Amino acid sequence: SRATLFDGEAKVKITFNDVAGLDEAKEEIQEIVEFLKNPKKFTDLGGKIPKGALLVGPPGTGKTLLAKAVAGEAGVPFFSLSGSDFVEMFVGVGAARVRDLFKQAKEKAPCIIFIDEIDAVGRSRGRGAMPGANDERENTLNSLLVEMDGFATDSGIIIMAATNRPDVLDSALLRPGRFDRQISVDKPDIVGREAIFKVHLKPLKLAADVDPKELSAQTPGFAGAEIANVCNEAALIAARRNKTAVDMKDFQEAMDRVIGGLEKKNKLIS
Ligand code: ATP
């Protein structure tokens, strides 16, 4: 239903404080926040605001979080949908849903439209597997392109999309006036991981031996989503052991679990 697809009505409470690391991405995106807060300041001077920004990076690195934080910082509604929602749709439904989304967004502007996994709809045309399904995907992509071209840059709508496969995107999506900005959202380094741990440790009751530096040193290759997962697992493990605080041993076990899960996933892929 509409209500579950677009959470445009809900006020976004996430801000840049919830997004650890990613300093460069935040800096690049700050301009979009400024624009959403005060579009007139930019357009009065004749400036052309980008319509769309593409967030590029591996899974779980905080692309959705960052897009939500832009809405939270600017205090504007956040409309989202996922490209994968369109994959098995009946003829005409995907295109209609895109039109409906833009119609709602225009009524609520300034606002953000976020399209997760845009590669699922935005794969270059004529490249799909199943012929029937592919036609519908192309219809959806075409209607997205039409809608993106159909509003003025000063209408206060910013479209953000996320992908980990920018290489497969239809070049029409990347043309000027569409997603002409790319922002990389990479996996965190040791400093970034420590910052992400600090965000996710905050709500936990911690024993004195818990050290974010040590945790980040032990989690090379982890994305933010996995770090969040470790923190939550550690709390669950501690609770199961009837502890009054989460200690380093719980984190050790949680990390082993998450690493185990990752290894399983990699085995399935390769
Ligand atoms: P996907 O490509 O799989 O959709 P994504 O890049 O959109 O992933 P998010 O959904 O934003 O990733 O991240 C998942 C969760 O991981 C977030 O809700 C948050 O709890 C945590 N997380 C990821 N990156 C960060 C970060 N930089 N700072 C704090 N938390 C993070």
mmCIF file of N, CA and C and ligand atoms in Angstrom, residues 18-22 57-66 116 196 199-200 224-225 228, ligand 1:
data_model
loop_
_atom_site.group_PDB
_atom_site.id
_atom_site.type_symbol
_atom_site.label_atom_id
_atom_site.label_comp_id
_atom_site.label_asym_id
_atom_site.label_seq_id
_atom_site.Cartn_x
_atom_site.Cartn_y
_atom_site.Cartn_z
ATOM 1 N N ASP A 18 23.867 11.142 13.663
ATOM 2 C CA ASP A 18 23.655 9.691 13.655
ATOM 3 C C ASP A 18 24.526 8.998 12.622
ATOM 4 N N VAL A 19 25.115 9.784 11.749
ATOM 5 C CA VAL A 19 25.955 9.221 10.681
ATOM 6 C C VAL A 19 27.410 9.452 11.056
ATOM 7 N N ALA A 20 28.111 8.371 11.396
ATOM 8 C CA ALA A 20 29.502 8.518 11.822
ATOM 9 C C ALA A 20 30.425 8.394 10.621
ATOM 10 N N GLY A 21 31.575 9.061 10.703
ATOM 11 C CA GLY A 21 32.515 9.030 9.585
ATOM 12 C C GLY A 21 31.888 9.697 8.371
ATOM 13 N N LEU A 22 32.242 9.219 7.190
ATOM 14 C CA LEU A 22 31.664 9.735 5.939
ATOM 15 C C LEU A 22 31.728 11.256 5.848
ATOM 16 N N GLY A 57 28.099 3.047 -3.234
ATOM 17 C CA GLY A 57 28.957 2.349 -2.287
ATOM 18 C C GLY A 57 28.412 0.978 -1.932
ATOM 19 N N PRO A 58 29.257 0.168 -1.266
ATOM 20 C CA PRO A 58 28.870 -1.199 -0.914
ATOM 21 C C PRO A 58 27.678 -1.231 0.051
ATOM 22 N N PRO A 59 27.029 -2.398 0.168
ATOM 23 C CA PRO A 59 25.876 -2.538 1.063
ATOM 24 C C PRO A 59 26.225 -2.183 2.508
ATOM 25 N N GLY A 60 25.271 -1.584 3.193
ATOM 26 C CA GLY A 60 25.411 -1.372 4.630
ATOM 27 C C GLY A 60 26.332 -0.246 5.045
ATOM 28 N N THR A 61 26.725 0.613 4.102
ATOM 29 C CA THR A 61 27.679 1.665 4.436
ATOM 30 C C THR A 61 27.004 2.961 4.875
ATOM 31 N N GLY A 62 25.669 2.985 4.878
ATOM 32 C CA GLY A 62 24.985 4.163 5.410
ATOM 33 C C GLY A 62 24.369 5.076 4.361
ATOM 34 N N LYS A 63 24.116 4.545 3.171
ATOM 35 C CA LYS A 63 23.548 5.387 2.111
ATOM 36 C C LYS A 63 22.125 5.841 2.464
ATOM 37 N N THR A 64 21.314 4.884 2.909
ATOM 38 C CA THR A 64 19.941 5.223 3.302
ATOM 39 C C THR A 64 19.958 6.170 4.501
ATOM 40 N N LEU A 65 20.833 5.839 5.442
ATOM 41 C CA LEU A 65 20.963 6.663 6.648
ATOM 42 C C LEU A 65 21.319 8.106 6.291
ATOM 43 N N LEU A 66 22.253 8.256 5.375
ATOM 44 C CA LEU A 66 22.700 9.581 4.963
ATOM 45 C C LEU A 66 21.575 10.362 4.275
ATOM 46 N N ASP A 116 16.136 3.519 -3.249
ATOM 47 C CA ASP A 116 17.174 2.549 -2.881
ATOM 48 C C ASP A 116 17.303 1.528 -4.008
ATOM 49 N N ILE A 196 31.772 4.919 14.262
ATOM 50 C CA ILE A 196 30.481 4.220 14.120
ATOM 51 C C ILE A 196 30.188 3.405 15.377
ATOM 52 N N VAL A 199 28.726 5.600 18.041
ATOM 53 C CA VAL A 199 27.292 5.894 17.853
ATOM 54 C C VAL A 199 26.440 4.736 18.369
ATOM 55 N N HIS A 200 26.840 3.514 18.050
ATOM 56 C CA HIS A 200 25.993 2.369 18.391
ATOM 57 C C HIS A 200 26.235 1.829 19.797
ATOM 58 N N GLY A 224 29.160 -0.191 8.311
ATOM 59 C CA GLY A 224 28.392 0.321 9.435
ATOM 60 C C GLY A 224 27.271 -0.615 9.865
ATOM 61 N N ALA A 225 26.605 -1.232 8.896
ATOM 62 C CA ALA A 225 25.491 -2.122 9.223
ATOM 63 C C ALA A 225 25.966 -3.296 10.076
ATOM 64 N N ALA A 228 26.692 -2.029 13.643
ATOM 65 C CA ALA A 228 25.428 -1.888 14.370
ATOM 66 C C ALA A 228 24.945 -3.255 14.844
HETATM 67 P P1 ATP B 1 22.127 -1.048 1.495
HETATM 68 O O1 ATP B 1 22.920 -0.685 0.288
HETATM 69 O O2 ATP B 1 22.303 -2.463 1.942
HETATM 70 O O3 ATP B 1 20.696 -0.564 1.455
HETATM 71 P P2 ATP B 1 22.936 1.271 2.994
HETATM 72 O O4 ATP B 1 24.254 1.765 2.505
HETATM 73 O O5 ATP B 1 21.707 2.010 2.602
HETATM 74 O O6 ATP B 1 22.815 -0.263 2.690
HETATM 75 P P3 ATP B 1 22.039 1.716 5.623
HETATM 76 O O7 ATP B 1 20.734 1.025 5.432
HETATM 77 O O8 ATP B 1 22.036 3.181 5.636
HETATM 78 O O9 ATP B 1 23.048 1.206 4.554
HETATM 79 O O10 ATP B 1 22.749 1.189 6.941
HETATM 80 C C1 ATP B 1 22.180 0.187 7.740
HETATM 81 C C2 ATP B 1 22.379 0.513 9.207
HETATM 82 O O11 ATP B 1 23.784 0.431 9.540
HETATM 83 C C3 ATP B 1 21.991 1.923 9.584
HETATM 84 O O12 ATP B 1 20.632 2.015 9.901
HETATM 85 C C4 ATP B 1 22.881 2.190 10.786
HETATM 86 O O13 ATP B 1 22.348 1.600 11.950
HETATM 87 C C5 ATP B 1 24.150 1.440 10.439
HETATM 88 N N1 ATP B 1 25.153 2.308 9.785
HETATM 89 C C6 ATP B 1 25.625 2.191 8.527
HETATM 90 N N2 ATP B 1 26.541 3.136 8.266
HETATM 91 C C7 ATP B 1 26.625 3.907 9.371
HETATM 92 C C8 ATP B 1 27.379 5.076 9.712
HETATM 93 N N3 ATP B 1 28.227 5.634 8.850
HETATM 94 N N4 ATP B 1 27.189 5.594 10.931
HETATM 95 C C9 ATP B 1 26.334 5.038 11.825
HETATM 96 N N5 ATP B 1 25.598 3.948 11.561
HETATM 97 C C10 ATP B 1 25.733 3.371 10.352
#
